[in-house]
Every structure is written in C-alpha cells, then in structure tokens.
Amino acid sequence: MKWTHKALIQRIFSILPYGEKLNYFAQKHITHNLPLSYEAFKKNYEAKVLTTSKIIKRYSNTDEYHTKRYFEFGAGWDLLTPIGLRKVLGLGALYVVDVRELIKAELIKDTLSKYALILQEKTSITPSKSDIKQFLADTLGIHYSLQDASNTSFAESSIDYIGSYAVLEHIPILSIKAILKECYKILNGGGG
C-alpha cells in the first residue's frame, strides 16, 4: 500500500470516535499486521531498538543507563521500543504517553515472548490482563499514561532521552511545533 493511502486511512481513523478501536480491528483482522510476525518484529527491533541504543551510547556521557529517564510519545499498541530499550540498555524509568489508550495486554505479551526468543532469555514474563499499566510499571519500569505530548506533566530538564517512531505523520502540522517545544523543555541539558 502506498504511504499516501496509508496516511489518509490513518488520518480518517484519528478523527473518528473510537477510531483507535477501528484501526486495531483493521490491523488485526483485515491486514493481519497485528500482532507483528516474528520477521517484522525482528526488523523493527533492529531498526528502532538497536539503532536507538547505538545513538544513545554514542552521545551519552555515561554507561550507567539504569539512572537515565526515557520519554516516548505515541508508543502505540505493543510498546516494542520502550520494552526493547529497557531490555537492551537497562534504562531506568521509561515514560510512555499516548493521547488515546492504545496498549493491549495481548500485544504486550506477544512483544515479551518475541523478545525472549530474540534475546535468548530463559524465561519470559507474562502480563496480567487485569492491569497492564501496573504490570508495566512494576515489572519493566515503564510508566504508561494518557497525555498530550505538547503539554506533559514532566518537570523541566527531567528527561534524559526522548524518542518517537512513525508518529509525527499522525499529528497535525501545527501541533508538531508545540510538541518539539515541550520536548526541548523537558529534555535534560545534554540529552544524556
């Protein structure tokens, strides 16, 4: 599918009430893009997690990543990137925001099982469907919340790294400037 068609469809979903549920249904039952196939997951892991890890290492003045705070806006259904960054770098607190609640326990479970395969982990943790947000916070240090990325609740200079992947095309152009301004405000001076 051409990216312009995909962008138009995504734009329609974004303005519809319950558009995120329709989008999820379409990706799961029509296009069969969710959950990701192992091959697609591995490509995303390499492109997003490994590339981001290399960039963080290159531009950081520390190797004590467990003390660092990561912020991602628009993380989506499966939290592939924040979970991967936690597993690969051992980042401290990870703060993930969406404007609509998108995470799905079944996709988080799928993400964790695929990481267990890729990283050759002996055991895989399994989330509880009852409170996926609490599971993420308690088990992985990932704090998921509904917030507008242009006006977050984070203190000035409180975040060490900021990431976002394939999200800006879903955001109206006028809002992007406000999001970048907020990112500048919350980013710790050296960004790592």
Short mmCIF file of C-alpha atoms in Angstrom, two decimals:
data_model
loop_
_atom_site.label_atom_id
_atom_site.label_comp_id
_atom_site.label_asym_id
_atom_site.label_seq_id
_atom_site.Cartn_x
_atom_site.Cartn_y
_atom_site.Cartn_z
CA MET A 1 0.00 0.00 0.00
CA LYS A 2 1.28 3.46 -0.87
CA TRP A 3 2.26 5.55 2.12
CA THR A 4 -0.11 8.33 0.99
CA HIS A 5 -3.07 5.94 1.10
CA LYS A 6 -2.00 4.62 4.48
CA ALA A 7 -1.61 8.18 5.81
CA LEU A 8 -5.11 9.07 4.57
CA ILE A 9 -6.63 5.99 6.20
CA GLN A 10 -4.78 6.74 9.45
CA ARG A 11 -5.99 10.35 9.32
CA ILE A 12 -9.58 9.16 8.95
CA PHE A 13 -9.18 6.78 11.90
CA SER A 14 -7.69 9.60 14.00
CA ILE A 15 -10.73 11.86 13.61
CA LEU A 16 -13.39 9.19 14.13
CA PRO A 17 -14.81 8.50 17.55
CA TYR A 18 -13.44 5.07 18.52
CA GLY A 19 -11.07 5.38 15.58
CA GLU A 20 -8.30 3.62 17.51
CA LYS A 21 -10.57 0.60 18.00
CA LEU A 22 -11.44 0.53 14.30
CA ASN A 23 -7.75 0.86 13.42
CA TYR A 24 -6.84 -2.00 15.76
CA PHE A 25 -9.62 -4.18 14.34
CA ALA A 26 -8.47 -3.45 10.77
CA GLN A 27 -4.82 -4.16 11.55
CA LYS A 28 -5.63 -7.36 13.40
CA HIS A 29 -8.39 -8.88 11.28
CA ILE A 30 -8.14 -7.33 7.81
CA THR A 31 -4.48 -6.55 7.09
CA HIS A 32 -3.19 -9.07 9.68
CA ASN A 33 -0.43 -6.64 10.72
CA LEU A 34 -1.09 -7.23 14.43
CA PRO A 35 0.48 -8.93 16.17
CA LEU A 36 3.66 -8.44 14.18
CA SER A 37 5.11 -11.51 12.55
CA TYR A 38 8.42 -12.64 14.01
CA GLU A 39 10.22 -11.33 10.90
CA ALA A 40 8.54 -7.90 11.09
CA PHE A 41 9.17 -7.74 14.83
CA LYS A 42 12.86 -8.53 14.38
CA LYS A 43 13.20 -5.84 11.67
CA ASN A 44 11.52 -3.29 13.96
CA TYR A 45 13.75 -4.36 16.84
CA GLU A 46 16.85 -3.86 14.71
CA ALA A 47 15.68 -0.58 13.17
CA LYS A 48 14.25 1.02 16.29
CA VAL A 49 15.80 -0.53 19.38
CA LEU A 50 19.31 -1.40 18.23
CA THR A 51 19.70 1.83 16.23
CA THR A 52 18.41 3.94 19.13
CA SER A 53 20.67 2.08 21.57
CA LYS A 54 23.70 2.85 19.40
CA ILE A 55 22.75 6.53 19.19
CA ILE A 56 22.21 6.76 22.95
CA LYS A 57 25.58 5.12 23.59
CA ARG A 58 27.34 7.36 21.07
CA TYR A 59 26.02 10.60 22.52
CA SER A 60 25.84 9.74 26.22
CA ASN A 61 28.49 10.67 28.70
CA THR A 62 27.72 7.66 30.90
CA ASP A 63 27.27 3.93 30.80
CA GLU A 64 25.01 3.96 33.86
CA TYR A 65 21.80 3.78 31.87
CA HIS A 66 19.86 2.46 34.86
CA THR A 67 19.91 6.03 36.21
CA LYS A 68 18.51 7.55 32.99
CA ARG A 69 14.94 8.53 32.16
CA TYR A 70 13.45 7.94 28.73
CA PHE A 71 10.33 9.57 27.28
CA GLU A 72 8.44 8.34 24.24
CA PHE A 73 5.29 9.84 22.79
CA GLY A 74 2.97 7.86 20.56
CA ALA A 75 4.24 4.41 21.56
CA GLY A 76 1.20 2.58 20.24
CA TRP A 77 -0.10 -0.94 20.68
CA ASP A 78 2.80 -3.19 21.64
CA LEU A 79 5.48 -0.94 23.24
CA LEU A 80 8.15 -2.72 21.19
CA THR A 81 10.66 0.12 21.50
CA PRO A 82 10.43 1.04 25.21
CA ILE A 83 10.40 -2.62 26.22
CA GLY A 84 13.40 -3.24 23.97
CA LEU A 85 15.34 -0.26 25.30
CA ARG A 86 14.69 -1.46 28.83
CA LYS A 87 15.96 -4.94 27.98
CA VAL A 88 18.96 -3.88 25.86
CA LEU A 89 20.22 -0.81 27.76
CA GLY A 90 18.63 -1.33 31.16
CA LEU A 91 17.27 2.21 31.16
CA GLY A 92 15.88 3.38 34.48
CA ALA A 93 12.40 4.87 34.28
CA LEU A 94 10.65 4.90 30.92
CA TYR A 95 7.70 7.26 30.44
CA VAL A 96 5.41 6.48 27.56
CA VAL A 97 2.45 8.63 26.55
CA ASP A 98 -0.35 8.41 24.03
CA VAL A 99 -3.29 10.75 23.53
CA ARG A 100 -5.59 7.71 23.35
CA GLU A 101 -5.12 4.47 25.22
CA LEU A 102 -3.72 2.02 22.70
CA ILE A 103 -1.76 -0.61 24.63
CA LYS A 104 -3.18 -4.11 24.52
CA ALA A 105 -2.25 -6.83 27.03
CA GLU A 106 -2.22 -9.47 24.29
CA LEU A 107 0.25 -7.45 22.22
CA ILE A 108 2.47 -6.71 25.23
CA LYS A 109 2.51 -10.46 25.93
CA ASP A 110 3.44 -11.09 22.28
CA THR A 111 6.22 -8.47 22.47
CA LEU A 112 7.66 -10.06 25.61
CA SER A 113 7.58 -13.56 24.11
CA LYS A 114 9.31 -12.37 20.93
CA TYR A 115 11.99 -10.61 22.98
CA ALA A 116 12.50 -13.83 24.91
CA LEU A 117 13.27 -15.54 21.58
CA ILE A 118 15.45 -12.77 20.11
CA LEU A 119 17.44 -12.18 23.29
CA GLN A 120 17.51 -15.90 24.15
CA GLU A 121 16.01 -15.34 27.57
CA LYS A 122 15.36 -18.50 29.57
CA THR A 123 12.08 -17.25 30.95
CA SER A 124 9.53 -14.78 29.69
CA ILE A 125 7.39 -12.68 31.99
CA THR A 126 3.67 -12.68 31.26
CA PRO A 127 1.48 -9.67 31.84
CA SER A 128 -1.82 -9.80 33.65
CA LYS A 129 -4.74 -8.65 31.54
CA SER A 130 -6.37 -7.08 34.57
CA ASP A 131 -3.97 -4.15 34.98
CA ILE A 132 -1.46 -3.94 32.17
CA LYS A 133 -0.26 -0.46 33.21
CA GLN A 134 0.59 -1.64 36.73
CA PHE A 135 2.35 -4.70 35.31
CA LEU A 136 4.48 -2.50 33.03
CA ALA A 137 5.42 -0.16 35.89
CA ASP A 138 6.18 -2.91 38.41
CA THR A 139 7.98 -5.31 36.09
CA LEU A 140 9.69 -3.14 33.48
CA GLY A 141 9.77 0.37 34.92
CA ILE A 142 7.57 1.58 32.05
CA HIS A 143 5.05 4.21 33.11
CA TYR A 144 2.26 4.49 30.54
CA SER A 145 -0.15 7.42 30.67
CA LEU A 146 -2.56 9.39 28.55
CA GLN A 147 -1.05 12.80 27.94
CA ASP A 148 -0.72 15.34 25.18
CA ALA A 149 2.96 15.39 24.19
CA SER A 150 2.75 19.15 23.72
CA ASN A 151 1.82 19.69 27.37
CA THR A 152 3.17 16.94 29.61
CA SER A 153 3.34 16.71 33.37
CA PHE A 154 7.13 16.29 33.37
CA ALA A 155 9.35 18.82 35.09
CA GLU A 156 11.78 20.96 33.14
CA SER A 157 15.05 19.13 32.33
CA SER A 158 13.76 15.89 33.88
CA ILE A 159 14.16 13.52 30.89
CA ASP A 160 17.48 12.21 29.56
CA TYR A 161 16.34 10.73 26.24
CA ILE A 162 13.31 11.29 24.02
CA GLY A 163 12.12 9.06 21.22
CA SER A 164 9.18 8.70 18.88
CA TYR A 165 8.74 6.45 15.87
CA ALA A 166 6.31 6.76 12.96
CA VAL A 167 4.12 9.14 14.93
CA LEU A 168 4.56 12.62 13.51
CA GLU A 169 2.64 11.71 10.34
CA HIS A 170 -0.43 11.21 12.56
CA ILE A 171 -0.12 14.64 14.17
CA PRO A 172 -1.44 17.87 12.62
CA ILE A 173 1.47 20.02 11.43
CA LEU A 174 0.55 22.90 13.75
CA SER A 175 0.82 20.63 16.80
CA ILE A 176 4.30 19.37 15.95
CA LYS A 177 5.96 22.68 16.85
CA ALA A 178 4.31 22.63 20.30
CA ILE A 179 5.44 19.02 20.86
CA LEU A 180 9.02 19.85 19.93
CA LYS A 181 8.94 22.88 22.24
CA GLU A 182 7.74 20.65 25.11
CA CYS A 183 10.45 18.09 24.33
CA TYR A 184 13.08 20.83 24.45
CA LYS A 185 11.70 21.97 27.84
CA ILE A 186 11.72 18.53 29.49
CA LEU A 187 15.00 17.28 27.98
CA ASN A 188 17.95 17.35 30.34
CA GLY A 189 20.60 19.79 29.03
CA GLY A 190 22.96 17.35 27.34
CA GLY A 191 20.36 14.76 26.48
CA GLY A 192 22.30 12.05 28.25
#
